[in-house]
Amino acid sequence: MIIVFTKMAEKKQVPLRLSEKLYNAVKSIIDSWQEEGIYAISFFVYSNEAYEYNGFSNVSSFAISYNTEEDCEGAGQYDEERWNYAFWRQDESPVIDPDTPNELTDLLFDWYKENGITNIGEEDDDCYDENYNYIGKGPVGHYELLGLVSNVAKRLQQEAFIEKKFGRKLPIIIHGLEYAWFDIEATQNANINGEADVFLKAMKELGMC
């Protein structure tokens, strides 16, 4: 799974200006957090048919947030209230936001174009297997953005930025409103030292992935 995202970045030749700017934007936001009791970080990558940008619809956004022990009211280690984003406060800081275009949004769509990624927002109708399990990658552009985001998170963990900031290791959970197979893949790729092991086990026990 790690190889998938690594090869994706190598094949697409992620421009330094995009990867670095994503990394610096995320790092700056996280560095500004001062609240006590943060136990997990959310990298929320989400597509919606209402999201439009530069003539494309159903495009993906990227925002970050966190949850605290106080927010989950002492939920157990594997409880849904601790790990399901539906229960989180969802106080997000946008990074890529089609509704409010910024430099990073522009750079992302430039990157799509440079790498021949067309038909942004469209999705293959044949995206379920014979058992009705979803096997698609989301609308065009979503999986590619997920790969960029996952590698940013991986770099933060590799450089121990999260551990130094909070004094302990924390998971960076990469997800949408539902925890699709590619969200789990992206989260595994990012948390190279097992930071997300409890989250991943909870997803299996709760049947959420």
JSON list of C-alpha atoms in Angstrom, two decimals:
[
{"chain": "A", "resi": 1, "resn": "MET", "atom": "CA", "xyz": [0.00, 0.00, 0.00]},
{"chain": "A", "resi": 2, "resn": "ILE", "atom": "CA", "xyz": [2.84, 2.35, 0.79]},
{"chain": "A", "resi": 3, "resn": "ILE", "atom": "CA", "xyz": [4.31, 1.61, -2.62]},
{"chain": "A", "resi": 4, "resn": "VAL", "atom": "CA", "xyz": [1.12, 2.78, -4.33]},
{"chain": "A", "resi": 5, "resn": "PHE", "atom": "CA", "xyz": [1.40, 6.30, -3.01]},
{"chain": "A", "resi": 6, "resn": "THR", "atom": "CA", "xyz": [5.18, 6.46, -3.34]},
{"chain": "A", "resi": 7, "resn": "LYS", "atom": "CA", "xyz": [5.02, 5.41, -6.98]},
{"chain": "A", "resi": 8, "resn": "MET", "atom": "CA", "xyz": [2.13, 7.76, -7.59]},
{"chain": "A", "resi": 9, "resn": "ALA", "atom": "CA", "xyz": [4.22, 10.73, -6.44]},
{"chain": "A", "resi": 10, "resn": "GLU", "atom": "CA", "xyz": [7.25, 9.59, -8.44]},
{"chain": "A", "resi": 11, "resn": "LYS", "atom": "CA", "xyz": [5.29, 8.93, -11.61]},
{"chain": "A", "resi": 12, "resn": "LYS", "atom": "CA", "xyz": [3.43, 12.23, -11.47]},
{"chain": "A", "resi": 13, "resn": "GLN", "atom": "CA", "xyz": [6.58, 14.16, -10.55]},
{"chain": "A", "resi": 14, "resn": "VAL", "atom": "CA", "xyz": [4.91, 16.33, -7.91]},
{"chain": "A", "resi": 15, "resn": "PRO", "atom": "CA", "xyz": [6.08, 19.91, -8.50]},
{"chain": "A", "resi": 16, "resn": "LEU", "atom": "CA", "xyz": [8.15, 21.23, -5.64]},
{"chain": "A", "resi": 17, "resn": "ARG", "atom": "CA", "xyz": [6.01, 24.35, -5.47]},
{"chain": "A", "resi": 18, "resn": "LEU", "atom": "CA", "xyz": [2.83, 22.34, -4.77]},
{"chain": "A", "resi": 19, "resn": "SER", "atom": "CA", "xyz": [4.18, 19.70, -2.39]},
{"chain": "A", "resi": 20, "resn": "GLU", "atom": "CA", "xyz": [6.22, 22.24, -0.44]},
{"chain": "A", "resi": 21, "resn": "LYS", "atom": "CA", "xyz": [3.38, 24.73, -0.22]},
{"chain": "A", "resi": 22, "resn": "LEU", "atom": "CA", "xyz": [0.96, 22.05, 0.97]},
{"chain": "A", "resi": 23, "resn": "TYR", "atom": "CA", "xyz": [3.48, 20.91, 3.56]},
{"chain": "A", "resi": 24, "resn": "ASN", "atom": "CA", "xyz": [4.20, 24.45, 4.77]},
{"chain": "A", "resi": 25, "resn": "ALA", "atom": "CA", "xyz": [0.50, 25.39, 4.94]},
{"chain": "A", "resi": 26, "resn": "VAL", "atom": "CA", "xyz": [-0.39, 22.30, 6.97]},
{"chain": "A", "resi": 27, "resn": "LYS", "atom": "CA", "xyz": [2.62, 22.68, 9.24]},
{"chain": "A", "resi": 28, "resn": "SER", "atom": "CA", "xyz": [1.76, 26.32, 9.94]},
{"chain": "A", "resi": 29, "resn": "ILE", "atom": "CA", "xyz": [-1.83, 25.49, 10.88]},
{"chain": "A", "resi": 30, "resn": "ILE", "atom": "CA", "xyz": [-0.84, 22.65, 13.18]},
{"chain": "A", "resi": 31, "resn": "ASP", "atom": "CA", "xyz": [1.87, 24.75, 14.80]},
{"chain": "A", "resi": 32, "resn": "SER", "atom": "CA", "xyz": [-0.79, 27.32, 15.75]},
{"chain": "A", "resi": 33, "resn": "TRP", "atom": "CA", "xyz": [-2.84, 24.82, 17.76]},
{"chain": "A", "resi": 34, "resn": "GLN", "atom": "CA", "xyz": [-2.57, 25.37, 21.51]},
{"chain": "A", "resi": 35, "resn": "GLU", "atom": "CA", "xyz": [-5.44, 23.34, 22.94]},
{"chain": "A", "resi": 36, "resn": "GLU", "atom": "CA", "xyz": [-4.75, 20.62, 25.48]},
{"chain": "A", "resi": 37, "resn": "GLY", "atom": "CA", "xyz": [-5.74, 16.99, 25.08]},
{"chain": "A", "resi": 38, "resn": "ILE", "atom": "CA", "xyz": [-5.42, 16.63, 21.32]},
{"chain": "A", "resi": 39, "resn": "TYR", "atom": "CA", "xyz": [-5.26, 12.91, 20.56]},
{"chain": "A", "resi": 40, "resn": "ALA", "atom": "CA", "xyz": [-5.76, 12.72, 16.78]},
{"chain": "A", "resi": 41, "resn": "ILE", "atom": "CA", "xyz": [-5.40, 14.92, 13.70]},
{"chain": "A", "resi": 42, "resn": "SER", "atom": "CA", "xyz": [-7.84, 14.86, 10.80]},
{"chain": "A", "resi": 43, "resn": "PHE", "atom": "CA", "xyz": [-6.81, 15.36, 7.18]},
{"chain": "A", "resi": 44, "resn": "PHE", "atom": "CA", "xyz": [-10.27, 15.61, 5.64]},
{"chain": "A", "resi": 45, "resn": "VAL", "atom": "CA", "xyz": [-10.31, 15.04, 1.86]},
{"chain": "A", "resi": 46, "resn": "TYR", "atom": "CA", "xyz": [-13.86, 15.26, 0.59]},
{"chain": "A", "resi": 47, "resn": "SER", "atom": "CA", "xyz": [-15.66, 15.59, -2.73]},
{"chain": "A", "resi": 48, "resn": "ASN", "atom": "CA", "xyz": [-19.14, 16.95, -3.21]},
{"chain": "A", "resi": 49, "resn": "GLU", "atom": "CA", "xyz": [-21.27, 17.56, -6.30]},
{"chain": "A", "resi": 50, "resn": "ALA", "atom": "CA", "xyz": [-21.90, 21.08, -5.02]},
{"chain": "A", "resi": 51, "resn": "TYR", "atom": "CA", "xyz": [-18.18, 21.90, -5.08]},
{"chain": "A", "resi": 52, "resn": "GLU", "atom": "CA", "xyz": [-17.29, 23.68, -8.31]},
{"chain": "A", "resi": 53, "resn": "TYR", "atom": "CA", "xyz": [-14.03, 25.13, -9.53]},
{"chain": "A", "resi": 54, "resn": "ASN", "atom": "CA", "xyz": [-13.01, 26.57, -12.89]},
{"chain": "A", "resi": 55, "resn": "GLY", "atom": "CA", "xyz": [-15.77, 24.79, -14.81]},
{"chain": "A", "resi": 56, "resn": "PHE", "atom": "CA", "xyz": [-15.43, 21.47, -12.98]},
{"chain": "A", "resi": 57, "resn": "SER", "atom": "CA", "xyz": [-17.95, 20.11, -10.48]},
{"chain": "A", "resi": 58, "resn": "ASN", "atom": "CA", "xyz": [-17.78, 17.38, -7.83]},
{"chain": "A", "resi": 59, "resn": "VAL", "atom": "CA", "xyz": [-14.19, 18.36, -7.05]},
{"chain": "A", "resi": 60, "resn": "SER", "atom": "CA", "xyz": [-12.32, 17.53, -3.84]},
{"chain": "A", "resi": 61, "resn": "SER", "atom": "CA", "xyz": [-11.39, 19.78, -0.95]},
{"chain": "A", "resi": 62, "resn": "PHE", "atom": "CA", "xyz": [-8.79, 19.36, 1.80]},
{"chain": "A", "resi": 63, "resn": "ALA", "atom": "CA", "xyz": [-9.05, 20.68, 5.36]},
{"chain": "A", "resi": 64, "resn": "ILE", "atom": "CA", "xyz": [-7.42, 19.80, 8.67]},
{"chain": "A", "resi": 65, "resn": "SER", "atom": "CA", "xyz": [-8.67, 19.71, 12.24]},
{"chain": "A", "resi": 66, "resn": "TYR", "atom": "CA", "xyz": [-8.27, 17.73, 15.45]},
{"chain": "A", "resi": 67, "resn": "ASN", "atom": "CA", "xyz": [-10.21, 16.19, 18.30]},
{"chain": "A", "resi": 68, "resn": "THR", "atom": "CA", "xyz": [-9.53, 16.30, 22.04]},
{"chain": "A", "resi": 69, "resn": "GLU", "atom": "CA", "xyz": [-10.11, 13.99, 24.97]},
{"chain": "A", "resi": 70, "resn": "GLU", "atom": "CA", "xyz": [-12.68, 16.47, 26.25]},
{"chain": "A", "resi": 71, "resn": "ASP", "atom": "CA", "xyz": [-14.52, 16.35, 22.91]},
{"chain": "A", "resi": 72, "resn": "CYS", "atom": "CA", "xyz": [-14.93, 12.57, 23.04]},
{"chain": "A", "resi": 73, "resn": "GLU", "atom": "CA", "xyz": [-15.88, 12.64, 26.74]},
{"chain": "A", "resi": 74, "resn": "GLY", "atom": "CA", "xyz": [-13.62, 9.83, 27.84]},
{"chain": "A", "resi": 75, "resn": "ALA", "atom": "CA", "xyz": [-14.65, 7.35, 25.13]},
{"chain": "A", "resi": 76, "resn": "GLY", "atom": "CA", "xyz": [-12.79, 4.07, 25.22]},
{"chain": "A", "resi": 77, "resn": "GLN", "atom": "CA", "xyz": [-9.74, 3.30, 23.12]},
{"chain": "A", "resi": 78, "resn": "TYR", "atom": "CA", "xyz": [-11.73, 1.57, 20.38]},
{"chain": "A", "resi": 79, "resn": "ASP", "atom": "CA", "xyz": [-15.07, 3.34, 20.75]},
{"chain": "A", "resi": 80, "resn": "GLU", "atom": "CA", "xyz": [-16.76, 4.90, 17.73]},
{"chain": "A", "resi": 81, "resn": "GLU", "atom": "CA", "xyz": [-17.12, 8.22, 19.53]},
{"chain": "A", "resi": 82, "resn": "ARG", "atom": "CA", "xyz": [-13.34, 8.49, 19.64]},
{"chain": "A", "resi": 83, "resn": "TRP", "atom": "CA", "xyz": [-12.63, 7.74, 15.99]},
{"chain": "A", "resi": 84, "resn": "ASN", "atom": "CA", "xyz": [-15.68, 8.45, 13.85]},
{"chain": "A", "resi": 85, "resn": "TYR", "atom": "CA", "xyz": [-15.44, 11.96, 12.41]},
{"chain": "A", "resi": 86, "resn": "ALA", "atom": "CA", "xyz": [-19.21, 12.28, 12.70]},
{"chain": "A", "resi": 87, "resn": "PHE", "atom": "CA", "xyz": [-18.72, 12.67, 16.47]},
{"chain": "A", "resi": 88, "resn": "TRP", "atom": "CA", "xyz": [-15.88, 15.20, 16.22]},
{"chain": "A", "resi": 89, "resn": "ARG", "atom": "CA", "xyz": [-16.25, 18.94, 16.55]},
{"chain": "A", "resi": 90, "resn": "GLN", "atom": "CA", "xyz": [-15.25, 19.38, 12.88]},
{"chain": "A", "resi": 91, "resn": "ASP", "atom": "CA", "xyz": [-13.73, 22.82, 13.37]},
{"chain": "A", "resi": 92, "resn": "GLU", "atom": "CA", "xyz": [-11.78, 22.70, 10.13]},
{"chain": "A", "resi": 93, "resn": "SER", "atom": "CA", "xyz": [-9.04, 24.88, 8.69]},
{"chain": "A", "resi": 94, "resn": "PRO", "atom": "CA", "xyz": [-9.30, 24.77, 4.89]},
{"chain": "A", "resi": 95, "resn": "VAL", "atom": "CA", "xyz": [-6.18, 24.16, 2.84]},
{"chain": "A", "resi": 96, "resn": "ILE", "atom": "CA", "xyz": [-7.67, 23.47, -0.60]},
{"chain": "A", "resi": 97, "resn": "ASP", "atom": "CA", "xyz": [-11.15, 24.90, -0.91]},
{"chain": "A", "resi": 98, "resn": "PRO", "atom": "CA", "xyz": [-12.99, 25.15, -4.25]},
{"chain": "A", "resi": 99, "resn": "ASP", "atom": "CA", "xyz": [-15.54, 27.49, -2.69]},
{"chain": "A", "resi": 100, "resn": "THR", "atom": "CA", "xyz": [-12.82, 29.97, -1.76]},
{"chain": "A", "resi": 101, "resn": "PRO", "atom": "CA", "xyz": [-10.09, 29.64, -4.41]},
{"chain": "A", "resi": 102, "resn": "ASN", "atom": "CA", "xyz": [-6.56, 30.32, -3.24]},
{"chain": "A", "resi": 103, "resn": "GLU", "atom": "CA", "xyz": [-3.04, 29.74, -4.50]},
{"chain": "A", "resi": 104, "resn": "LEU", "atom": "CA", "xyz": [-3.00, 26.10, -3.41]},
{"chain": "A", "resi": 105, "resn": "THR", "atom": "CA", "xyz": [-6.29, 25.35, -5.16]},
{"chain": "A", "resi": 106, "resn": "ASP", "atom": "CA", "xyz": [-4.94, 26.97, -8.32]},
{"chain": "A", "resi": 107, "resn": "LEU", "atom": "CA", "xyz": [-1.70, 25.00, -8.08]},
{"chain": "A", "resi": 108, "resn": "LEU", "atom": "CA", "xyz": [-3.57, 21.73, -7.60]},
{"chain": "A", "resi": 109, "resn": "PHE", "atom": "CA", "xyz": [-5.57, 22.23, -10.78]},
{"chain": "A", "resi": 110, "resn": "ASP", "atom": "CA", "xyz": [-2.41, 23.27, -12.61]},
{"chain": "A", "resi": 111, "resn": "TRP", "atom": "CA", "xyz": [-0.88, 20.02, -11.40]},
{"chain": "A", "resi": 112, "resn": "TYR", "atom": "CA", "xyz": [-3.85, 18.04, -12.67]},
{"chain": "A", "resi": 113, "resn": "LYS", "atom": "CA", "xyz": [-3.40, 19.63, -16.08]},
{"chain": "A", "resi": 114, "resn": "GLU", "atom": "CA", "xyz": [0.37, 19.15, -16.17]},
{"chain": "A", "resi": 115, "resn": "ASN", "atom": "CA", "xyz": [-0.05, 15.46, -15.41]},
{"chain": "A", "resi": 116, "resn": "GLY", "atom": "CA", "xyz": [-2.80, 14.79, -17.92]},
{"chain": "A", "resi": 117, "resn": "ILE", "atom": "CA", "xyz": [-5.51, 14.29, -15.32]},
{"chain": "A", "resi": 118, "resn": "THR", "atom": "CA", "xyz": [-8.68, 15.29, -17.14]},
{"chain": "A", "resi": 119, "resn": "ASN", "atom": "CA", "xyz": [-12.43, 15.01, -16.57]},
{"chain": "A", "resi": 120, "resn": "ILE", "atom": "CA", "xyz": [-12.01, 16.19, -12.98]},
{"chain": "A", "resi": 121, "resn": "GLY", "atom": "CA", "xyz": [-15.00, 15.24, -10.85]},
{"chain": "A", "resi": 122, "resn": "GLU", "atom": "CA", "xyz": [-16.28, 12.45, -13.09]},
{"chain": "A", "resi": 123, "resn": "GLU", "atom": "CA", "xyz": [-16.59, 8.93, -11.72]},
{"chain": "A", "resi": 124, "resn": "ASP", "atom": "CA", "xyz": [-16.74, 5.51, -13.35]},
{"chain": "A", "resi": 125, "resn": "ASP", "atom": "CA", "xyz": [-20.18, 3.93, -13.04]},
{"chain": "A", "resi": 126, "resn": "ASP", "atom": "CA", "xyz": [-18.55, 0.51, -12.70]},
{"chain": "A", "resi": 127, "resn": "CYS", "atom": "CA", "xyz": [-17.10, 1.07, -9.24]},
{"chain": "A", "resi": 128, "resn": "TYR", "atom": "CA", "xyz": [-18.59, -1.84, -7.25]},
{"chain": "A", "resi": 129, "resn": "ASP", "atom": "CA", "xyz": [-17.56, -5.48, -7.25]},
{"chain": "A", "resi": 130, "resn": "GLU", "atom": "CA", "xyz": [-19.91, -8.47, -7.45]},
{"chain": "A", "resi": 131, "resn": "ASN", "atom": "CA", "xyz": [-20.52, -8.21, -3.69]},
{"chain": "A", "resi": 132, "resn": "TYR", "atom": "CA", "xyz": [-21.43, -4.52, -3.95]},
{"chain": "A", "resi": 133, "resn": "ASN", "atom": "CA", "xyz": [-18.22, -3.44, -2.27]},
{"chain": "A", "resi": 134, "resn": "TYR", "atom": "CA", "xyz": [-16.99, -0.07, -3.44]},
{"chain": "A", "resi": 135, "resn": "ILE", "atom": "CA", "xyz": [-13.76, -0.48, -5.41]},
{"chain": "A", "resi": 136, "resn": "GLY", "atom": "CA", "xyz": [-13.63, 2.90, -7.13]},
{"chain": "A", "resi": 137, "resn": "LYS", "atom": "CA", "xyz": [-11.22, 5.72, -6.36]},
{"chain": "A", "resi": 138, "resn": "GLY", "atom": "CA", "xyz": [-13.76, 8.50, -6.02]},
{"chain": "A", "resi": 139, "resn": "PRO", "atom": "CA", "xyz": [-14.26, 11.16, -8.68]},
{"chain": "A", "resi": 140, "resn": "VAL", "atom": "CA", "xyz": [-11.30, 11.91, -10.95]},
{"chain": "A", "resi": 141, "resn": "GLY", "atom": "CA", "xyz": [-8.77, 13.97, -9.03]},
{"chain": "A", "resi": 142, "resn": "HIS", "atom": "CA", "xyz": [-9.76, 12.71, -5.60]},
{"chain": "A", "resi": 143, "resn": "TYR", "atom": "CA", "xyz": [-7.39, 9.76, -5.33]},
{"chain": "A", "resi": 144, "resn": "GLU", "atom": "CA", "xyz": [-4.58, 11.86, -6.76]},
{"chain": "A", "resi": 145, "resn": "LEU", "atom": "CA", "xyz": [-5.14, 14.57, -4.14]},
{"chain": "A", "resi": 146, "resn": "LEU", "atom": "CA", "xyz": [-5.33, 11.89, -1.48]},
{"chain": "A", "resi": 147, "resn": "GLY", "atom": "CA", "xyz": [-1.88, 10.70, -2.51]},
{"chain": "A", "resi": 148, "resn": "LEU", "atom": "CA", "xyz": [-0.43, 14.20, -2.21]},
{"chain": "A", "resi": 149, "resn": "VAL", "atom": "CA", "xyz": [-2.04, 14.69, 1.20]},
{"chain": "A", "resi": 150, "resn": "SER", "atom": "CA", "xyz": [-0.88, 11.30, 2.44]},
{"chain": "A", "resi": 151, "resn": "ASN", "atom": "CA", "xyz": [2.71, 12.04, 1.52]},
{"chain": "A", "resi": 152, "resn": "VAL", "atom": "CA", "xyz": [2.54, 15.41, 3.29]},
{"chain": "A", "resi": 153, "resn": "ALA", "atom": "CA", "xyz": [1.31, 13.62, 6.42]},
{"chain": "A", "resi": 154, "resn": "LYS", "atom": "CA", "xyz": [4.02, 11.00, 6.03]},
{"chain": "A", "resi": 155, "resn": "ARG", "atom": "CA", "xyz": [6.68, 13.69, 5.90]},
{"chain": "A", "resi": 156, "resn": "LEU", "atom": "CA", "xyz": [5.35, 15.27, 9.09]},
{"chain": "A", "resi": 157, "resn": "GLN", "atom": "CA", "xyz": [5.63, 11.91, 10.83]},
{"chain": "A", "resi": 158, "resn": "GLN", "atom": "CA", "xyz": [9.05, 11.12, 9.34]},
{"chain": "A", "resi": 159, "resn": "GLU", "atom": "CA", "xyz": [10.43, 14.42, 10.57]},
{"chain": "A", "resi": 160, "resn": "ALA", "atom": "CA", "xyz": [8.83, 13.87, 14.00]},
{"chain": "A", "resi": 161, "resn": "PHE", "atom": "CA", "xyz": [7.14, 17.27, 13.71]},
{"chain": "A", "resi": 162, "resn": "ILE", "atom": "CA", "xyz": [3.94, 15.97, 15.33]},
{"chain": "A", "resi": 163, "resn": "GLU", "atom": "CA", "xyz": [5.79, 14.30, 18.19]},
{"chain": "A", "resi": 164, "resn": "LYS", "atom": "CA", "xyz": [7.86, 17.40, 18.88]},
{"chain": "A", "resi": 165, "resn": "LYS", "atom": "CA", "xyz": [4.82, 19.69, 18.74]},
{"chain": "A", "resi": 166, "resn": "PHE", "atom": "CA", "xyz": [2.63, 17.66, 21.09]},
{"chain": "A", "resi": 167, "resn": "GLY", "atom": "CA", "xyz": [5.24, 15.83, 23.14]},
{"chain": "A", "resi": 168, "resn": "ARG", "atom": "CA", "xyz": [3.95, 12.43, 21.98]},
{"chain": "A", "resi": 169, "resn": "LYS", "atom": "CA", "xyz": [3.09, 10.58, 18.80]},
{"chain": "A", "resi": 170, "resn": "LEU", "atom": "CA", "xyz": [-0.38, 11.24, 17.37]},
{"chain": "A", "resi": 171, "resn": "PRO", "atom": "CA", "xyz": [-2.14, 9.64, 14.40]},
{"chain": "A", "resi": 172, "resn": "ILE", "atom": "CA", "xyz": [-2.91, 11.66, 11.28]},
{"chain": "A", "resi": 173, "resn": "ILE", "atom": "CA", "xyz": [-6.16, 10.21, 9.97]},
{"chain": "A", "resi": 174, "resn": "ILE", "atom": "CA", "xyz": [-6.84, 10.78, 6.27]},
{"chain": "A", "resi": 175, "resn": "HIS", "atom": "CA", "xyz": [-10.50, 10.34, 5.41]},
{"chain": "A", "resi": 176, "resn": "GLY", "atom": "CA", "xyz": [-13.78, 11.56, 3.98]},
{"chain": "A", "resi": 177, "resn": "LEU", "atom": "CA", "xyz": [-17.20, 11.28, 5.59]},
{"chain": "A", "resi": 178, "resn": "GLU", "atom": "CA", "xyz": [-16.95, 7.55, 5.07]},
{"chain": "A", "resi": 179, "resn": "TYR", "atom": "CA", "xyz": [-13.81, 5.50, 5.55]},
{"chain": "A", "resi": 180, "resn": "ALA", "atom": "CA", "xyz": [-13.25, 4.06, 2.07]},
{"chain": "A", "resi": 181, "resn": "TRP", "atom": "CA", "xyz": [-10.50, 1.59, 1.28]},
{"chain": "A", "resi": 182, "resn": "PHE", "atom": "CA", "xyz": [-8.35, 4.34, -0.16]},
{"chain": "A", "resi": 183, "resn": "ASP", "atom": "CA", "xyz": [-8.68, 6.38, 3.06]},
{"chain": "A", "resi": 184, "resn": "ILE", "atom": "CA", "xyz": [-7.34, 3.44, 5.03]},
{"chain": "A", "resi": 185, "resn": "GLU", "atom": "CA", "xyz": [-4.54, 3.03, 2.48]},
{"chain": "A", "resi": 186, "resn": "ALA", "atom": "CA", "xyz": [-3.63, 6.72, 2.73]},
{"chain": "A", "resi": 187, "resn": "THR", "atom": "CA", "xyz": [-3.67, 6.63, 6.53]},
{"chain": "A", "resi": 188, "resn": "GLN", "atom": "CA", "xyz": [-1.44, 3.55, 6.63]},
{"chain": "A", "resi": 189, "resn": "ASN", "atom": "CA", "xyz": [0.99, 5.19, 4.22]},
{"chain": "A", "resi": 190, "resn": "ALA", "atom": "CA", "xyz": [1.18, 8.35, 6.34]},
{"chain": "A", "resi": 191, "resn": "ASN", "atom": "CA", "xyz": [1.66, 6.84, 9.79]},
{"chain": "A", "resi": 192, "resn": "ILE", "atom": "CA", "xyz": [4.88, 4.99, 9.16]},
{"chain": "A", "resi": 193, "resn": "ASN", "atom": "CA", "xyz": [5.70, 4.31, 12.82]},
{"chain": "A", "resi": 194, "resn": "GLY", "atom": "CA", "xyz": [2.35, 2.77, 13.72]},
{"chain": "A", "resi": 195, "resn": "GLU", "atom": "CA", "xyz": [0.86, 6.01, 15.03]},
{"chain": "A", "resi": 196, "resn": "ALA", "atom": "CA", "xyz": [-2.56, 5.05, 13.62]},
{"chain": "A", "resi": 197, "resn": "ASP", "atom": "CA", "xyz": [-2.60, 1.40, 14.72]},
{"chain": "A", "resi": 198, "resn": "VAL", "atom": "CA", "xyz": [-5.31, 1.93, 17.35]},
{"chain": "A", "resi": 199, "resn": "PHE", "atom": "CA", "xyz": [-7.47, 3.84, 14.86]},
{"chain": "A", "resi": 200, "resn": "LEU", "atom": "CA", "xyz": [-7.04, 1.13, 12.21]},
{"chain": "A", "resi": 201, "resn": "LYS", "atom": "CA", "xyz": [-7.93, -1.61, 14.68]},
{"chain": "A", "resi": 202, "resn": "ALA", "atom": "CA", "xyz": [-10.98, 0.34, 15.81]},
{"chain": "A", "resi": 203, "resn": "MET", "atom": "CA", "xyz": [-12.12, 0.68, 12.20]},
{"chain": "A", "resi": 204, "resn": "LYS", "atom": "CA", "xyz": [-11.99, -3.10, 11.79]},
{"chain": "A", "resi": 205, "resn": "GLU", "atom": "CA", "xyz": [-13.70, -3.83, 15.09]},
{"chain": "A", "resi": 206, "resn": "LEU", "atom": "CA", "xyz": [-16.46, -1.32, 14.37]},
{"chain": "A", "resi": 207, "resn": "GLY", "atom": "CA", "xyz": [-16.88, -2.52, 10.79]},
{"chain": "A", "resi": 208, "resn": "MET", "atom": "CA", "xyz": [-16.40, 1.00, 9.48]},
{"chain": "A", "resi": 209, "resn": "CYS", "atom": "CA", "xyz": [-13.84, 0.34, 6.76]}
]
